[in-house]
Tab-separated table of C-alpha atoms and ligand atoms in Angstrom:
chain	number	residue	atom	x	y	z
A	151	MET	CA	-1.744	-24.817	22.326
A	152	GLY	CA	-1.359	-22.609	19.315
A	153	ASN	CA	-3.846	-20.804	17.172
A	154	TYR	CA	-3.277	-21.860	13.554
A	155	PHE	CA	-4.331	-20.573	10.183
A	156	GLN	CA	-3.466	-23.807	8.343
A	157	PRO	CA	-2.961	-26.470	11.039
A	158	GLU	CA	-2.485	-29.352	8.603
A	159	ILE	CA	0.529	-27.551	7.124
A	160	GLU	CA	1.809	-25.634	10.132
A	161	THR	CA	2.033	-28.742	12.311
A	162	ALA	CA	2.880	-31.248	9.552
A	163	SER	CA	5.437	-33.948	10.345
A	164	ARG	CA	9.026	-33.582	9.146
A	165	GLU	CA	8.411	-36.449	6.692
A	166	LYS	CA	5.441	-34.620	5.207
A	167	LEU	CA	7.380	-31.338	4.961
A	168	THR	CA	10.310	-33.099	3.295
A	169	GLU	CA	7.929	-34.696	0.810
A	170	ILE	CA	6.450	-31.267	-0.032
A	171	GLN	CA	9.921	-29.753	-0.363
A	172	ASN	CA	11.298	-32.575	-2.533
A	173	LYS	CA	8.393	-32.290	-4.943
A	174	GLY	CA	8.446	-28.481	-5.057
A	175	LEU	CA	12.197	-28.323	-5.556
A	176	VAL	CA	12.286	-30.835	-8.417
A	177	GLU	CA	9.422	-29.065	-10.206
A	178	THR	CA	10.870	-25.596	-9.675
A	179	VAL	CA	14.315	-26.569	-10.956
A	180	LYS	CA	12.776	-28.101	-14.098
A	181	ARG	CA	10.642	-25.048	-14.691
A	182	VAL	CA	13.387	-22.467	-14.315
A	183	TYR	CA	15.776	-24.533	-16.442
A	184	GLU	CA	13.231	-24.582	-19.239
A	185	ASN	CA	11.885	-21.030	-18.874
A	186	VAL	CA	14.738	-18.865	-17.633
A	187	PRO	CA	17.833	-18.683	-19.869
A	188	TYR	CA	19.755	-17.067	-17.008
A	189	TYR	CA	19.360	-20.186	-14.828
A	190	LYS	CA	19.919	-22.561	-17.718
A	191	LYS	CA	23.277	-20.943	-18.421
A	192	LYS	CA	24.274	-20.984	-14.746
A	193	MET	CA	23.423	-24.693	-14.482
A	194	ASP	CA	24.963	-25.577	-17.854
A	195	ASP	CA	28.196	-23.852	-16.801
A	196	LEU	CA	28.358	-26.279	-13.870
A	197	GLY	CA	27.396	-29.276	-16.030
A	198	LEU	CA	24.131	-29.594	-14.062
A	199	LYS	CA	20.910	-30.923	-15.575
A	200	PRO	CA	17.478	-30.735	-13.894
A	201	ASP	CA	17.573	-34.532	-13.439
A	202	ASP	CA	20.556	-34.137	-11.148
A	203	ILE	CA	18.188	-32.604	-8.581
A	204	GLN	CA	15.983	-35.404	-7.229
A	205	SER	CA	15.415	-34.196	-3.651
A	206	ILE	CA	16.472	-31.596	-1.113
A	207	ASP	CA	19.595	-33.686	-0.505
A	208	ASP	CA	20.757	-32.427	-3.923
A	209	LEU	CA	20.092	-28.770	-3.120
A	210	HIS	CA	23.769	-28.112	-2.353
A	211	LYS	CA	24.645	-28.863	-6.007
A	212	LEU	CA	22.802	-25.772	-7.198
A	213	PRO	CA	24.692	-22.483	-7.522
A	214	PHE	CA	23.937	-19.580	-5.190
A	215	LEU	CA	22.120	-16.520	-6.426
A	216	THR	CA	23.042	-13.058	-5.134
A	217	LYS	CA	21.580	-9.591	-5.244
A	218	ASP	CA	24.153	-8.778	-7.941
A	219	ASP	CA	22.681	-11.560	-10.096
A	220	LEU	CA	19.242	-10.008	-9.624
A	221	ARG	CA	20.559	-6.589	-10.580
A	222	GLU	CA	22.292	-8.023	-13.621
A	223	ALA	CA	19.073	-9.725	-14.728
A	224	TYR	CA	17.000	-6.550	-14.136
A	225	PRO	CA	14.211	-6.122	-15.067
A	226	TYR	CA	12.862	-9.258	-16.778
A	227	GLY	CA	15.851	-11.621	-16.852
A	228	LEU	CA	14.672	-13.959	-14.073
A	229	LEU	CA	11.005	-14.024	-14.931
A	230	ALA	CA	9.774	-17.632	-15.144
A	231	GLU	CA	6.250	-16.910	-16.459
A	232	PRO	CA	5.029	-15.029	-19.520
A	233	LEU	CA	4.389	-11.420	-18.609
A	234	GLU	CA	0.691	-11.831	-19.397
A	235	ASN	CA	0.374	-14.178	-16.389
A	236	CYS	CA	1.902	-11.657	-13.967
A	237	VAL	CA	-0.353	-9.289	-12.057
A	238	ARG	CA	1.910	-7.300	-9.687
A	239	ILE	CA	5.414	-6.103	-8.984
A	240	GLN	CA	7.003	-5.014	-5.712
A	241	SER	CA	10.448	-3.534	-5.330
A	242	THR	CA	13.211	-3.042	-2.771
A	243	SER	CA	14.051	0.402	-1.485
A	244	GLY	CA	17.525	0.039	-3.099
A	245	THR	CA	19.525	3.067	-2.023
A	246	THR	CA	22.468	2.076	-4.192
A	247	GLY	CA	22.618	0.531	-7.632
A	248	ARG	CA	19.654	-0.818	-9.517
A	249	ARG	CA	16.501	-1.657	-7.686
A	250	VAL	CA	15.381	-5.242	-7.477
A	251	VAL	CA	11.941	-5.897	-8.922
A	252	ALA	CA	9.982	-9.013	-7.903
A	253	PHE	CA	7.018	-10.297	-9.955
A	254	TYR	CA	3.860	-12.073	-8.815
A	255	THR	CA	1.137	-14.099	-10.489
A	256	GLN	CA	-2.227	-14.295	-8.726
A	257	HIS	CA	-1.112	-17.670	-7.327
A	258	ASP	CA	2.029	-15.999	-5.908
A	259	LEU	CA	-0.046	-13.276	-4.232
A	260	ASP	CA	-2.283	-15.950	-2.675
A	261	LEU	CA	0.707	-17.857	-1.391
A	262	TRP	CA	2.172	-14.661	0.072
A	263	SER	CA	-1.069	-13.688	1.814
A	264	ASP	CA	-1.280	-17.206	3.302
A	265	CYS	CA	2.092	-16.472	4.893
A	266	THR	CA	1.039	-13.135	6.387
A	267	ALA	CA	-2.333	-14.574	7.465
A	268	ARG	CA	-0.420	-17.241	9.397
A	269	ALA	CA	1.607	-14.468	11.065
A	270	ILE	CA	-1.529	-12.561	12.090
A	271	VAL	CA	-3.201	-15.680	13.506
A	272	ALA	CA	0.019	-16.620	15.344
A	273	ALA	CA	-0.106	-13.163	16.960
A	274	GLY	CA	-3.601	-13.989	18.241
A	275	GLY	CA	-5.544	-12.486	15.321
A	276	THR	CA	-9.074	-13.638	14.468
A	277	LYS	CA	-11.848	-12.213	12.299
A	278	GLU	CA	-12.911	-10.138	15.309
A	279	ASP	CA	-9.752	-8.054	15.079
A	280	VAL	CA	-9.175	-4.581	13.682
A	281	VAL	CA	-5.781	-4.638	11.979
A	282	HIS	CA	-4.051	-1.296	11.653
A	283	VAL	CA	-1.453	-1.477	8.870
A	284	SER	CA	1.060	1.361	9.132
A	285	TYR	CA	3.741	-0.190	6.943
A	286	GLY	CA	4.233	1.753	3.728
A	287	TYR	CA	2.011	0.796	0.798
A	288	GLY	CA	3.236	0.969	-2.776
A	289	LEU	CA	6.408	-0.693	-4.002
A	290	PHE	CA	7.393	-1.660	-0.434
A	291	THR	CA	6.020	-5.090	0.470
A	292	GLY	CA	5.107	-4.273	4.100
A	293	GLY	CA	1.714	-2.604	3.547
A	294	PRO	CA	0.329	-4.815	0.760
A	295	GLY	CA	1.630	-7.994	2.443
A	296	LEU	CA	0.003	-7.495	5.849
A	297	ASN	CA	-3.089	-5.961	4.231
A	298	ASP	CA	-3.859	-9.073	2.177
A	299	GLY	CA	-3.102	-11.456	5.040
A	300	SER	CA	-5.471	-9.490	7.236
A	301	HIS	CA	-8.234	-9.801	4.609
A	302	LYS	CA	-7.646	-13.545	4.484
A	303	VAL	CA	-8.114	-13.878	8.238
A	304	GLY	CA	-11.271	-11.803	7.856
A	305	CYS	CA	-10.127	-8.894	10.018
A	306	LEU	CA	-11.321	-5.358	9.494
A	307	THR	CA	-8.256	-3.860	7.821
A	308	LEU	CA	-7.162	-0.227	8.141
A	309	PRO	CA	-4.820	0.498	5.192
A	310	MET	CA	-3.183	3.465	6.932
A	311	SER	CA	0.261	3.321	5.284
A	312	SER	CA	3.020	5.207	7.089
A	313	GLY	CA	3.175	8.835	8.214
A	314	ASN	CA	0.665	11.385	9.499
A	315	THR	CA	1.006	10.247	13.072
A	316	ASP	CA	-1.911	12.321	14.403
A	317	ARG	CA	-4.264	10.684	11.916
A	318	GLN	CA	-2.880	7.238	12.802
A	319	ILE	CA	-3.645	7.818	16.471
A	320	GLN	CA	-7.078	9.206	15.757
A	321	PHE	CA	-8.097	6.159	13.689
A	322	MET	CA	-6.510	3.843	16.215
A	323	THR	CA	-8.561	5.254	19.085
A	324	ASP	CA	-11.794	5.977	17.128
A	325	LEU	CA	-11.953	2.601	15.383
A	326	GLY	CA	-10.470	0.540	18.195
A	327	SER	CA	-7.497	-0.999	16.361
A	328	THR	CA	-6.439	-4.210	18.098
A	329	ILE	CA	-3.373	-5.273	16.081
A	330	LEU	CA	-0.746	-2.792	14.908
A	331	CYS	CA	1.551	-3.638	11.988
A	332	CYS	CA	4.544	-1.347	11.307
A	333	THR	CA	8.299	-1.128	11.721
A	334	PRO	CA	9.486	-1.342	15.340
A	335	SER	CA	10.983	2.159	15.100
A	336	TYR	CA	7.621	3.562	14.012
A	337	ALA	CA	5.862	1.603	16.783
A	338	ALA	CA	8.220	3.277	19.275
A	339	TYR	CA	7.418	6.678	17.801
A	340	LEU	CA	3.668	6.015	17.910
A	341	GLY	CA	4.044	4.880	21.526
A	342	GLU	CA	5.876	8.074	22.401
A	343	SER	CA	3.222	10.271	20.757
A	344	ILE	CA	0.349	8.362	22.368
A	345	THR	CA	1.950	8.727	25.802
A	346	GLU	CA	2.462	12.461	25.284
A	347	LYS	CA	-1.166	12.923	24.298
A	348	GLY	CA	-2.244	10.920	27.351
A	349	LEU	CA	-4.254	8.553	25.135
A	350	LYS	CA	-2.920	5.181	26.279
A	351	ASP	CA	-6.187	4.465	28.109
A	352	LYS	CA	-8.136	4.923	24.899
A	353	LEU	CA	-6.231	2.153	23.094
A	354	LYS	CA	-7.672	-1.296	22.393
A	355	LEU	CA	-4.396	-2.628	21.028
A	356	LYS	CA	-3.399	-6.122	22.154
A	357	ALA	CA	-0.645	-7.100	19.714
A	358	GLY	CA	1.874	-5.678	17.292
A	359	ILE	CA	3.498	-7.349	14.272
A	360	PHE	CA	6.778	-5.588	13.760
A	361	GLY	CA	9.610	-6.212	11.329
A	362	ALA	CA	11.461	-5.029	8.225
A	363	GLU	CA	14.408	-3.795	10.296
A	364	ALA	CA	16.646	-4.998	13.082
A	365	TRP	CA	15.362	-4.523	16.636
A	366	THR	CA	16.597	-5.803	19.932
A	367	GLU	CA	14.851	-7.632	22.779
A	368	GLU	CA	15.292	-4.446	24.826
A	369	MET	CA	13.346	-2.508	22.220
A	370	ARG	CA	10.637	-5.193	22.209
A	371	HIS	CA	10.295	-4.821	25.964
A	372	ASP	CA	10.078	-1.026	25.668
A	373	ILE	CA	7.371	-1.108	22.987
A	374	GLU	CA	5.378	-3.754	24.875
A	375	GLN	CA	5.410	-1.571	27.982
A	376	THR	CA	4.607	1.697	26.222
A	377	LEU	CA	1.729	0.365	24.125
A	378	GLY	CA	0.540	-2.302	26.569
A	379	ILE	CA	0.720	-5.063	23.936
A	380	LYS	CA	2.540	-8.261	23.064
A	381	ALA	CA	5.013	-7.534	20.243
A	382	PHE	CA	5.663	-10.194	17.575
A	383	ASP	CA	8.548	-10.228	15.142
A	384	ILE	CA	7.981	-10.828	11.422
A	385	TYR	CA	10.673	-11.319	8.809
A	386	GLY	CA	10.811	-11.329	5.053
A	387	LEU	CA	12.381	-9.841	1.981
A	388	THR	CA	11.060	-8.592	-1.314
A	389	GLU	CA	13.060	-11.059	-3.387
A	390	ILE	CA	11.437	-14.058	-1.675
A	391	SER	CA	7.898	-12.536	-1.514
A	392	GLY	CA	7.834	-9.970	1.311
A	393	PRO	CA	6.854	-10.069	4.999
A	394	GLY	CA	5.802	-13.469	6.314
A	395	VAL	CA	8.684	-15.588	5.060
A	396	SER	CA	8.877	-16.256	8.796
A	397	PHE	CA	7.007	-15.043	11.872
A	398	GLU	CA	6.850	-15.418	15.621
A	399	CYS	CA	4.220	-17.389	17.531
A	400	GLU	CA	3.063	-16.780	21.110
A	401	GLU	CA	6.217	-18.446	22.448
A	402	GLN	CA	8.350	-15.586	21.021
A	403	ALA	CA	11.177	-18.067	20.687
A	404	GLY	CA	12.314	-17.671	17.090
A	405	MET	CA	10.444	-17.112	13.848
A	406	HIS	CA	8.796	-20.059	12.061
A	407	ILE	CA	9.827	-20.237	8.406
A	408	ASN	CA	6.992	-21.182	6.051
A	409	GLU	CA	8.698	-24.371	4.964
A	410	ASP	CA	5.951	-25.510	2.621
A	411	HIS	CA	6.941	-22.542	0.412
A	412	PHE	CA	10.588	-21.864	1.169
A	413	ILE	CA	13.582	-24.083	1.917
A	414	ALA	CA	15.975	-22.406	4.351
A	415	GLU	CA	19.687	-23.089	4.652
A	416	VAL	CA	22.358	-21.406	6.742
A	417	ILE	CA	25.800	-21.268	5.159
A	418	ASN	CA	29.269	-20.124	6.047
A	419	PRO	CA	29.329	-16.786	4.162
A	420	ASP	CA	33.001	-17.189	3.256
A	421	THR	CA	33.084	-20.790	2.051
A	422	GLY	CA	29.457	-21.510	1.129
A	423	GLU	CA	29.524	-24.637	3.330
A	424	VAL	CA	26.060	-25.595	4.643
A	425	LEU	CA	25.899	-25.353	8.449
A	426	GLY	CA	23.784	-27.271	10.953
A	427	ASP	CA	21.279	-26.218	13.584
A	428	GLY	CA	22.770	-23.933	16.218
A	429	GLU	CA	25.499	-22.655	13.893
A	430	LYS	CA	25.534	-19.000	12.965
A	431	GLY	CA	25.718	-18.122	9.275
A	432	GLU	CA	24.083	-16.494	6.269
A	433	LEU	CA	20.486	-17.369	5.563
A	434	VAL	CA	19.766	-18.749	2.073
A	435	PHE	CA	16.276	-19.328	0.634
A	436	THR	CA	14.918	-21.445	-2.200
A	437	SER	CA	11.298	-20.909	-3.174
A	438	ILE	CA	9.528	-24.098	-4.178
A	439	ASP	CA	6.071	-23.079	-5.326
A	440	LYS	CA	6.314	-19.580	-6.719
A	441	GLU	CA	5.417	-19.113	-10.369
A	442	ALA	CA	6.684	-15.736	-11.574
A	443	PHE	CA	9.866	-15.165	-9.619
A	444	PRO	CA	11.184	-18.377	-8.085
A	445	LEU	CA	14.686	-17.985	-6.675
A	446	LEU	CA	17.065	-20.874	-6.072
A	447	ARG	CA	19.522	-20.614	-3.181
A	448	TYR	CA	19.206	-16.855	-2.774
A	449	ARG	CA	21.773	-15.392	-0.367
A	450	THR	CA	20.003	-12.931	1.923
A	451	LYS	CA	23.104	-11.520	3.689
A	452	ASP	CA	21.112	-11.886	6.930
A	453	ILE	CA	23.062	-13.697	9.619
A	454	CYS	CA	21.079	-16.072	11.804
A	455	ILE	CA	20.782	-19.510	13.407
A	456	LEU	CA	18.239	-22.262	12.613
A	457	ASN	CA	16.469	-24.560	15.050
A	458	HIS	CA	14.486	-27.599	13.832
A	459	THR	CA	13.157	-28.711	17.217
A	460	LYS	CA	9.385	-28.672	17.608
A	461	CYS	CA	8.091	-25.495	19.220
A	462	SER	CA	5.851	-25.616	22.302
A	463	CYS	CA	3.164	-23.897	20.204
A	464	GLY	CA	2.884	-27.134	18.205
A	465	ARG	CA	4.258	-25.750	14.944
A	466	THR	CA	6.851	-27.969	13.308
A	467	HIS	CA	8.297	-25.440	10.872
A	468	VAL	CA	11.956	-24.627	11.468
A	469	ARG	CA	12.641	-21.497	13.500
A	470	MET	CA	15.213	-18.810	12.762
A	471	THR	CA	16.638	-16.366	15.265
A	472	LYS	CA	16.154	-12.685	14.675
A	473	PRO	CA	18.717	-11.650	12.077
A	474	LEU	CA	21.808	-11.061	14.205
A	475	GLY	CA	22.818	-8.282	11.849
A	476	ARG	CA	23.315	-8.286	8.112
A	477	SER	CA	26.761	-9.136	6.859
A	478	ASP	CA	26.733	-5.749	5.115
A	479	ASP	CA	25.396	-3.878	8.206
A	480	MET	CA	28.405	-4.746	10.262
A	481	LEU	CA	30.664	-1.758	10.747
A	482	ILE	CA	34.382	-2.242	10.965
A	483	VAL	CA	35.658	0.543	13.201
A	484	LYS	CA	39.333	0.632	14.140
A	485	GLY	CA	39.513	-2.959	12.932
A	486	VAL	CA	36.781	-4.088	15.321
A	487	ASN	CA	33.412	-5.520	14.217
A	488	VAL	CA	30.562	-3.362	15.493
A	489	PHE	CA	26.885	-4.204	15.084
A	490	PRO	CA	24.384	-1.348	15.580
A	491	SER	CA	22.255	-3.775	17.612
A	492	GLN	CA	25.006	-3.981	20.264
A	493	ILE	CA	24.813	-0.222	20.670
A	494	GLU	CA	21.001	-0.300	20.879
A	495	THR	CA	21.183	-2.922	23.624
A	496	VAL	CA	23.485	-0.745	25.744
A	497	LEU	CA	21.390	2.394	25.243
A	498	LEU	CA	18.103	0.761	26.195
A	499	ASN	CA	19.645	-1.079	29.153
A	500	ASP	CA	20.913	2.279	30.414
A	501	GLY	CA	17.413	3.760	30.226
A	502	TYR	CA	17.779	5.812	27.046
A	503	PRO	CA	15.034	5.821	24.423
A	504	ALA	CA	15.555	4.051	21.096
A	505	ASN	CA	16.222	7.346	19.375
A	506	TYR	CA	19.847	7.382	18.377
A	507	GLN	CA	22.208	7.786	15.509
A	508	ILE	CA	25.626	6.292	14.933
A	509	VAL	CA	28.085	8.440	13.000
A	510	VAL	CA	31.267	6.824	11.753
A	511	ASP	CA	33.981	8.982	10.224
A	512	ARG	CA	37.662	8.969	9.340
A	513	VAL	CA	39.816	11.689	10.868
A	514	ASN	CA	43.597	11.855	10.272
A	515	ASN	CA	43.488	8.321	8.821
A	516	GLY	CA	41.881	6.944	11.974
A	517	ASP	CA	38.266	5.767	12.409
A	518	THR	CA	35.974	7.565	14.819
A	519	ILE	CA	32.561	6.531	16.061
A	520	GLU	CA	30.054	8.790	17.735
A	521	VAL	CA	26.767	7.769	19.274
A	522	LYS	CA	24.208	10.557	19.413
A	523	VAL	CA	21.421	9.646	21.773
A	524	GLU	CA	18.394	11.509	22.971
A	525	MET	CA	17.648	11.996	26.609
A	526	THR	CA	14.175	11.448	27.950
A	527	PRO	CA	12.506	14.651	29.206
A	528	GLU	CA	13.100	13.397	32.807
A	529	MET	CA	16.836	13.102	32.169
A	530	PHE	CA	17.125	16.483	30.532
A	531	THR	CA	18.931	19.070	32.664
A	532	ASP	CA	21.067	22.200	32.263
A	533	GLU	CA	23.508	20.971	34.886
A	534	LEU	CA	26.741	20.351	33.105
A	535	SER	CA	28.237	18.072	35.742
A	536	VAL	CA	25.248	15.719	35.620
A	537	MET	CA	25.443	15.583	31.853
A	538	THR	CA	29.174	14.892	31.868
A	539	GLN	CA	28.679	12.076	34.335
A	540	ARG	CA	25.937	10.517	32.211
A	541	GLU	CA	28.101	10.680	29.102
A	542	LYS	CA	31.025	9.118	30.960
A	543	ALA	CA	28.880	6.256	32.229
A	544	LEU	CA	27.570	5.552	28.730
A	545	VAL	CA	31.056	5.677	27.203
A	546	ALA	CA	32.159	3.046	29.750
A	547	ASP	CA	29.195	0.770	29.029
A	548	LEU	CA	29.699	1.050	25.274
A	549	LYS	CA	33.390	0.282	25.691
A	550	ALA	CA	32.532	-2.839	27.692
A	551	MET	CA	30.202	-4.019	24.890
A	552	LEU	CA	32.198	-2.992	21.812
A	553	GLY	CA	35.755	-3.094	23.059
A	554	ILE	CA	36.508	0.360	21.626
A	555	TYR	CA	35.971	3.987	22.607
A	556	ALA	CA	32.846	5.582	21.169
A	557	LYS	CA	32.209	9.258	21.691
A	558	VAL	CA	28.811	9.925	23.267
A	559	THR	CA	26.762	13.031	22.587
A	560	LEU	CA	23.569	13.426	24.574
A	561	VAL	CA	21.062	15.491	22.661
A	562	ALA	CA	17.805	17.144	23.660
A	563	PRO	CA	14.539	15.171	23.626
A	564	LYS	CA	12.921	15.116	20.150
A	565	SER	CA	16.002	16.334	18.315
A	566	ILE	CA	16.600	13.160	16.287
A	567	THR	CA	14.269	12.803	13.318
A	568	ARG	CA	11.685	10.049	13.839
A	569	SER	CA	11.315	7.324	11.244
A	570	GLU	CA	7.990	6.329	9.762
A	571	GLY	CA	9.426	3.326	7.934
A	572	LYS	CA	12.821	1.694	8.221
A	573	ALA	CA	14.974	3.843	10.511
A	574	GLN	CA	18.350	5.036	9.261
A	575	ARG	CA	20.510	4.621	12.333
A	576	VAL	CA	23.969	4.646	10.800
A	577	ILE	CA	25.711	7.423	8.925
A	578	ASP	CA	29.040	6.155	7.655
A	579	LYS	CA	30.831	9.227	6.341
A	580	ARG	CA	33.800	7.092	5.310
A	581	ASN	CA	31.753	6.008	2.284
A	582	LEU	CA	31.836	9.612	1.059
A	583	TYR	CA	35.602	9.554	0.687
A	584	GLN	CA	35.706	6.476	-1.531
A	585	GLY	CA	36.381	6.911	-5.280
B	1771	DLL	O1	11.515	-5.450	4.780
B	1771	DLL	C1	9.857	-7.061	4.089
B	1771	DLL	C2	9.139	-6.873	5.377
B	1771	DLL	C3	8.126	-5.949	5.483
B	1771	DLL	C4	9.459	-7.680	6.469
B	1771	DLL	C5	7.408	-5.803	6.662
B	1771	DLL	C6	8.755	-7.564	7.678
B	1771	DLL	C7	7.750	-6.625	7.769
B	1771	DLL	P1	12.903	-5.578	2.133
B	1771	DLL	O2	12.624	-4.128	2.089
B	1771	DLL	O3	13.247	-6.260	0.852
B	1771	DLL	O4	11.680	-6.375	2.692
B	1771	DLL	O5	14.080	-5.796	3.181
B	1771	DLL	C8	14.499	-7.087	3.528
B	1771	DLL	O6	15.037	-6.327	5.769
B	1771	DLL	O7	16.898	-8.988	4.279
B	1771	DLL	C9	16.490	-8.032	6.506
B	1771	DLL	O8	17.820	-7.555	6.434
B	1771	DLL	C10	15.581	-6.896	6.949
B	1771	DLL	N1	14.500	-7.433	7.782
B	1771	DLL	C11	13.268	-7.811	7.402
B	1771	DLL	N2	12.551	-8.238	8.485
B	1771	DLL	C12	13.382	-8.147	9.551
B	1771	DLL	C13	13.257	-8.447	10.938
B	1771	DLL	C14	11.094	-6.203	3.916
B	1771	DLL	N3	12.136	-8.908	11.475
B	1771	DLL	C15	15.545	-7.013	4.620
B	1771	DLL	N4	14.337	-8.232	11.729
B	1771	DLL	C16	15.957	-8.376	5.120
B	1771	DLL	C17	15.503	-7.755	11.219
B	1771	DLL	C18	14.633	-7.646	9.098
B	1771	DLL	N5	15.672	-7.451	9.938
């Protein structure tokens, strides 16, 4: 049976969860209608009054909210509390356009750290553990989120932040870190460095809590082997609070969404129609007990599938699959849909490390795709014929997965820059040619 942080909530009956959600939704809708002119206008435009929302069965009546809405309302337009009650902001990395800024009251920070504490306990964490947080601290939610959850569980917390890999490894071995929290790409990099230094035997690590970017089951397997740990997925987004919106338990069979705080829906991204369990679509969240920055029906762009059946761990909260790609991550190459995760699966299955880059370009009006992948030191050789054969084999496997030809370039070990946070795997040069 599972190890729970808040058993009365995490294993609550569906009736109890629905009761919590009905109450939270009705209150939140009233509050935002009264306090946030942006929402009031959106609802008024649809002829909707707060009284029209009596339970979660009425959720579908509410309009969706998108990242563009958040950008339009930047910075204070969606704030539902007076500024004097807010104590913190966090922000998305936002490479294009305006950043999104999320606000927190002390109550919101407590709620968020409950979520990450649940994730740590689900990964086997107790107050005996030494939690090594190598997510970035600062505006990014990864570091602060796991940090505060770790405090709540009572673990000794190492606020390492990202970078300075030698120092990370030194603290990890000297202080006996038992749970590592960072992006999966950084976990792979740490694993590689630890192996090279011959320090695996000095590790006390037993679990990792990895998220913030897409990673495949093959990558999970690789990290688990290299670091000798069990690797748990954690999901979240700044707009909804940060890491811990959902998390994996020991069953590693989907991530439990913290349903006492967030209502999850999956919709058809083209029509907005709400889909049932087992159907793939865009994940949409409504927060039901946040004070400063409650969002109603926020479209995440993450594509996934929900499953309401009770998990063998005993938790009743609905599970989501790993995001099966973001709708805006999908590449369209020569008219074919390509997800970077498909490429990662092929590379790892063929024994390559998870150090790769995908370069998409347009040459003579036609799309091209190139996969640059590092060899392991054992694979590395000067023999041209061996290299050509390897490239040919990989081209064939990629073609079988993607349905199109992708050029393969095998590069020397260590030649692709390692990521300390979210890895940038895709370079789409076609974007450079637009307007
Ligand atoms: O990445 C929050 C986070 C920090 C989650 C640490 C987990 C661990 P943002 O920077 O706002 O927030 O990015 C949110 O990252 O919409 C997903 O597309 C992606 N993402 C987050 N977790 C996962 C995951 C944080 N486990 C966006 N698997 C989300 C795949 C993920 N993608």
